[in-house]
PDB file of C-alpha atoms in Angstrom:
ATOM      1  CA  MET A 912     -32.435 -34.794  70.849  1.00 75.00           C
ATOM      2  CA  SER A 913     -28.909 -34.867  69.414  1.00 86.00           C
ATOM      3  CA  GLU A 914     -28.045 -34.271  65.789  1.00 90.00           C
ATOM      4  CA  PRO A 915     -27.761 -37.383  63.602  1.00 92.00           C
ATOM      5  CA  LEU A 916     -24.324 -38.901  63.163  1.00 93.00           C
ATOM      6  CA  LEU A 917     -25.441 -40.279  59.790  1.00 93.00           C
ATOM      7  CA  GLN A 918     -28.225 -38.632  57.834  1.00 95.00           C
ATOM      8  CA  LEU A 919     -29.689 -39.545  54.459  1.00 96.00           C
ATOM      9  CA  ARG A 920     -32.222 -37.277  52.731  1.00 96.00           C
ATOM     10  CA  ASP A 921     -34.035 -38.090  49.486  1.00 96.00           C
ATOM     11  CA  PHE A 922     -31.444 -40.824  48.914  1.00 96.00           C
ATOM     12  CA  CYS A 923     -31.899 -42.624  45.585  1.00 96.00           C
ATOM     13  CA  VAL A 924     -30.017 -45.473  43.927  1.00 95.00           C
ATOM     14  CA  SER A 925     -30.549 -46.775  40.407  1.00 94.00           C
ATOM     15  CA  TYR A 926     -29.312 -49.758  38.490  1.00 92.00           C
ATOM     16  CA  GLY A 927     -29.295 -48.324  34.988  1.00 91.00           C
ATOM     17  CA  PRO A 928     -32.817 -47.078  34.257  1.00 92.00           C
ATOM     18  CA  VAL A 929     -34.336 -48.990  37.209  1.00 92.00           C
ATOM     19  CA  GLU A 930     -34.624 -47.023  40.439  1.00 93.00           C
ATOM     20  CA  ALA A 931     -33.970 -49.431  43.306  1.00 94.00           C
ATOM     21  CA  LEU A 932     -34.315 -46.865  46.130  1.00 94.00           C
ATOM     22  CA  HIS A 933     -36.556 -43.823  45.934  1.00 95.00           C
ATOM     23  CA  GLN A 934     -36.126 -40.860  48.288  1.00 96.00           C
ATOM     24  CA  VAL A 935     -35.050 -42.742  51.417  1.00 96.00           C
ATOM     25  CA  ASN A 936     -34.686 -40.664  54.591  1.00 96.00           C
ATOM     26  CA  LEU A 937     -32.711 -42.067  57.506  1.00 95.00           C
ATOM     27  CA  ASP A 938     -31.237 -40.616  60.711  1.00 95.00           C
ATOM     28  CA  VAL A 939     -28.795 -42.513  62.908  1.00 93.00           C
ATOM     29  CA  ARG A 940     -27.640 -40.886  66.122  1.00 93.00           C
ATOM     30  CA  GLU A 941     -24.503 -41.735  68.058  1.00 90.00           C
ATOM     31  CA  GLY A 942     -25.012 -44.835  70.203  1.00 87.00           C
ATOM     32  CA  GLU A 943     -28.195 -45.902  68.414  1.00 89.00           C
ATOM     33  CA  ILE A 944     -28.789 -49.315  66.970  1.00 87.00           C
ATOM     34  CA  VAL A 945     -30.843 -48.962  63.811  1.00 88.00           C
ATOM     35  CA  THR A 946     -32.149 -51.835  61.742  1.00 88.00           C
ATOM     36  CA  VAL A 947     -33.216 -51.854  58.117  1.00 91.00           C
ATOM     37  CA  ILE A 948     -35.809 -54.575  57.704  1.00 91.00           C
ATOM     38  CA  GLY A 949     -37.465 -55.892  54.565  1.00 91.00           C
ATOM     39  CA  PRO A 950     -37.877 -58.916  52.339  1.00 91.00           C
ATOM     40  CA  ASN A 951     -35.284 -60.103  49.853  1.00 89.00           C
ATOM     41  CA  GLY A 952     -34.922 -57.566  47.071  1.00 89.00           C
ATOM     42  CA  ALA A 953     -36.295 -54.642  49.097  1.00 92.00           C
ATOM     43  CA  GLY A 954     -33.041 -52.664  48.844  1.00 92.00           C
ATOM     44  CA  LYS A 955     -31.443 -53.138  52.273  1.00 92.00           C
ATOM     45  CA  THR A 956     -28.022 -54.058  50.919  1.00 90.00           C
ATOM     46  CA  THR A 957     -28.333 -51.489  48.138  1.00 93.00           C
ATOM     47  CA  LEU A 958     -29.009 -48.751  50.719  1.00 95.00           C
ATOM     48  CA  LEU A 959     -26.026 -49.636  52.891  1.00 92.00           C
ATOM     49  CA  SER A 960     -23.719 -50.200  49.925  1.00 91.00           C
ATOM     50  CA  ALA A 961     -24.595 -46.815  48.413  1.00 94.00           C
ATOM     51  CA  ALA A 962     -24.199 -45.018  51.745  1.00 94.00           C
ATOM     52  CA  MET A 963     -20.758 -46.610  52.052  1.00 92.00           C
ATOM     53  CA  GLY A 964     -19.813 -45.478  48.539  1.00 91.00           C
ATOM     54  CA  LEU A 965     -19.870 -48.855  46.840  1.00 90.00           C
ATOM     55  CA  LEU A 966     -22.725 -47.802  44.523  1.00 92.00           C
ATOM     56  CA  PRO A 967     -23.489 -44.432  42.919  1.00 92.00           C
ATOM     57  CA  SER A 968     -26.326 -42.522  44.582  1.00 94.00           C
ATOM     58  CA  GLN A 969     -28.264 -39.285  44.463  1.00 94.00           C
ATOM     59  CA  GLY A 970     -29.599 -37.254  47.343  1.00 95.00           C
ATOM     60  CA  GLN A 971     -27.972 -35.943  50.483  1.00 95.00           C
ATOM     61  CA  LEU A 972     -25.659 -37.823  52.791  1.00 95.00           C
ATOM     62  CA  GLN A 973     -24.196 -36.216  55.892  1.00 94.00           C
ATOM     63  CA  PHE A 974     -21.827 -37.766  58.373  1.00 93.00           C
ATOM     64  CA  ASN A 975     -21.137 -36.003  61.658  1.00 92.00           C
ATOM     65  CA  GLY A 976     -22.772 -32.851  60.284  1.00 91.00           C
ATOM     66  CA  GLN A 977     -20.548 -32.750  57.198  1.00 92.00           C
ATOM     67  CA  PRO A 978     -22.154 -33.161  53.756  1.00 93.00           C
ATOM     68  CA  ILE A 979     -20.550 -35.787  51.557  1.00 91.00           C
ATOM     69  CA  GLN A 980     -21.376 -35.002  47.935  1.00 88.00           C
ATOM     70  CA  ARG A 981     -20.258 -38.282  46.383  1.00 86.00           C
ATOM     71  CA  PRO A 982     -19.482 -40.895  49.004  1.00 86.00           C
ATOM     72  CA  THR A 983     -16.537 -43.150  48.267  1.00 87.00           C
ATOM     73  CA  VAL A 984     -15.352 -46.120  50.280  1.00 86.00           C
ATOM     74  CA  GLU A 985     -12.100 -44.304  50.994  1.00 81.00           C
ATOM     75  CA  ALA A 986     -13.868 -41.177  52.274  1.00 83.00           C
ATOM     76  CA  MET A 987     -16.251 -43.155  54.473  1.00 86.00           C
ATOM     77  CA  VAL A 988     -13.502 -45.342  55.962  1.00 80.00           C
ATOM     78  CA  ALA A 989     -11.419 -42.224  56.649  1.00 79.00           C
ATOM     79  CA  ARG A 990     -14.372 -40.957  58.718  1.00 82.00           C
ATOM     80  CA  GLY A 991     -14.502 -44.206  60.678  1.00 78.00           C
ATOM     81  CA  VAL A 992     -17.474 -45.770  58.877  1.00 83.00           C
ATOM     82  CA  GLY A 993     -17.327 -49.468  58.044  1.00 79.00           C
ATOM     83  CA  LEU A 994     -19.601 -52.002  56.417  1.00 80.00           C
ATOM     84  CA  VAL A 995     -19.603 -55.602  57.600  1.00 73.00           C
ATOM     85  CA  PRO A 996     -20.857 -57.763  54.725  1.00 68.00           C
ATOM     86  CA  GLU A 997     -23.633 -60.224  55.406  1.00 66.00           C
ATOM     87  CA  LYS A 998     -22.199 -62.867  53.145  1.00 61.00           C
ATOM     88  CA  ARG A 999     -18.945 -64.724  53.574  1.00 57.00           C
ATOM     89  CA  GLU A1000     -17.123 -61.999  51.695  1.00 57.00           C
ATOM     90  CA  LEU A1001     -13.889 -62.447  53.573  1.00 59.00           C
ATOM     91  CA  PHE A1002     -10.556 -63.520  52.178  1.00 62.00           C
ATOM     92  CA  THR A1003     -11.135 -67.225  52.685  1.00 63.00           C
ATOM     93  CA  THR A1004      -7.561 -68.379  52.145  1.00 67.00           C
ATOM     94  CA  MET A1005      -6.348 -66.145  54.983  1.00 68.00           C
ATOM     95  CA  THR A1006      -6.595 -66.823  58.711  1.00 69.00           C
ATOM     96  CA  VAL A1007      -9.040 -65.046  60.988  1.00 69.00           C
ATOM     97  CA  GLU A1008      -6.156 -62.953  62.308  1.00 72.00           C
ATOM     98  CA  ASP A1009      -5.065 -61.966  58.795  1.00 73.00           C
ATOM     99  CA  ASN A1010      -8.608 -60.750  58.041  1.00 69.00           C
ATOM    100  CA  LEU A1011      -8.811 -58.748  61.268  1.00 71.00           C
ATOM    101  CA  VAL A1012      -5.412 -57.127  60.671  1.00 72.00           C
ATOM    102  CA  LEU A1013      -6.457 -56.211  57.126  1.00 69.00           C
ATOM    103  CA  GLY A1014      -9.626 -54.617  58.478  1.00 66.00           C
ATOM    104  CA  ALA A1015      -7.620 -52.414  60.852  1.00 69.00           C
ATOM    105  CA  TYR A1016      -5.454 -50.789  58.182  1.00 63.00           C
ATOM    106  CA  ARG A1017      -6.814 -47.280  58.842  1.00 64.00           C
ATOM    107  CA  ARG A1018      -5.846 -47.466  62.494  1.00 64.00           C
ATOM    108  CA  ARG A1019      -2.402 -48.840  61.639  1.00 62.00           C
ATOM    109  CA  LYS A1020      -1.794 -45.906  59.271  1.00 63.00           C
ATOM    110  CA  ALA A1021      -2.455 -43.593  62.239  1.00 63.00           C
ATOM    111  CA  GLY A1022       0.259 -45.364  64.252  1.00 66.00           C
ATOM    112  CA  TRP A1023      -2.055 -47.556  66.321  1.00 65.00           C
ATOM    113  CA  SER A1024      -0.745 -50.983  67.317  1.00 69.00           C
ATOM    114  CA  TYR A1025      -3.357 -53.564  66.428  1.00 67.00           C
ATOM    115  CA  ARG A1026      -1.869 -56.236  68.732  1.00 70.00           C
ATOM    116  CA  ASP A1027      -3.829 -54.981  71.750  1.00 67.00           C
ATOM    117  CA  GLY A1028      -7.052 -55.093  69.739  1.00 70.00           C
ATOM    118  CA  LEU A1029      -6.342 -58.621  68.556  1.00 74.00           C
ATOM    119  CA  GLU A1030      -5.634 -59.792  72.083  1.00 74.00           C
ATOM    120  CA  GLY A1031      -9.009 -58.395  73.150  1.00 72.00           C
ATOM    121  CA  ILE A1032     -10.758 -60.354  70.401  1.00 71.00           C
ATOM    122  CA  TYR A1033      -8.886 -63.563  71.232  1.00 74.00           C
ATOM    123  CA  ALA A1034      -9.742 -63.166  74.903  1.00 76.00           C
ATOM    124  CA  VAL A1035     -13.366 -63.589  73.800  1.00 72.00           C
ATOM    125  CA  PHE A1036     -12.745 -66.130  70.978  1.00 69.00           C
ATOM    126  CA  PRO A1037      -9.410 -67.884  71.707  1.00 70.00           C
ATOM    127  CA  GLN A1038      -9.871 -70.819  69.316  1.00 67.00           C
ATOM    128  CA  SER A1039     -10.140 -68.568  66.244  1.00 65.00           C
ATOM    129  CA  ARG A1040      -6.548 -67.314  66.254  1.00 64.00           C
ATOM    130  CA  HIS A1041      -4.952 -69.387  63.472  1.00 62.00           C
ATOM    131  CA  LEU A1042      -7.822 -71.199  61.789  1.00 62.00           C
ATOM    132  CA  PRO A1043      -8.132 -70.742  58.041  1.00 60.00           C
ATOM    133  CA  LEU A1044     -11.496 -69.145  57.299  1.00 54.00           C
ATOM    134  CA  ARG A1045     -12.472 -71.837  54.814  1.00 53.00           C
ATOM    135  CA  THR A1046     -12.439 -74.483  57.563  1.00 51.00           C
ATOM    136  CA  ARG A1047     -14.394 -72.534  60.162  1.00 49.00           C
ATOM    137  CA  LEU A1048     -17.921 -73.267  61.283  1.00 46.00           C
ATOM    138  CA  TRP A1049     -20.752 -70.747  60.880  1.00 43.00           C
ATOM    139  CA  VAL A1050     -20.353 -69.637  64.509  1.00 48.00           C
ATOM    140  CA  GLU A1051     -16.718 -68.767  63.899  1.00 54.00           C
ATOM    141  CA  HIS A1052     -17.798 -66.781  60.833  1.00 55.00           C
ATOM    142  CA  LEU A1053     -20.014 -64.692  63.104  1.00 53.00           C
ATOM    143  CA  ARG A1054     -17.147 -64.254  65.555  1.00 56.00           C
ATOM    144  CA  SER A1055     -15.013 -62.740  62.811  1.00 58.00           C
ATOM    145  CA  HIS A1056     -17.820 -60.292  61.986  1.00 56.00           C
ATOM    146  CA  TYR A1057     -18.084 -59.381  65.671  1.00 54.00           C
ATOM    147  CA  GLY A1058     -14.384 -58.658  65.834  1.00 55.00           C
ATOM    148  CA  ARG A1059     -14.319 -56.565  62.675  1.00 54.00           C
ATOM    149  CA  ALA A1060     -17.405 -54.549  63.566  1.00 53.00           C
ATOM    150  CA  ASP A1061     -16.771 -54.020  67.256  1.00 52.00           C
ATOM    151  CA  TYR A1062     -13.029 -53.765  67.618  1.00 48.00           C
ATOM    152  CA  TRP A1063     -12.008 -51.854  64.540  1.00 48.00           C
ATOM    153  CA  ARG A1064     -14.733 -49.216  64.569  1.00 52.00           C
ATOM    154  CA  GLY A1065     -12.342 -46.774  66.226  1.00 51.00           C
TER     155      GLY A1065
END
């Protein structure tokens, strides 16, 4: 079996004195689809947010075999890790295209032209090109998530 691409060991997250996650262990290998399932308040979002560097954490986090002592959003994005929020946490006054371009900033910094990626997304979802996010239907919201997660992952 291959080494994990993402590995958490004894991963803990606290909100002040309250420990929300206690010694979580998780392995994700390249190409795997892993789900974190639980009721509201179980810590699913807390786990993913802390692994992405949005919340302080304790324990071990390794990505691609490299330990990351204190994950930050910048460090995780630089490694190609992204988090697609479950809520409508997009810039709602911008168009779908504006949101997708914003999400591809790391690739643009490396000299990649995002136009080809956008054309691939619009080949699948042509009606989403210039719609403001605030006027879209729920299905179009999911389409934007698909584009951000699938096309910009690098």
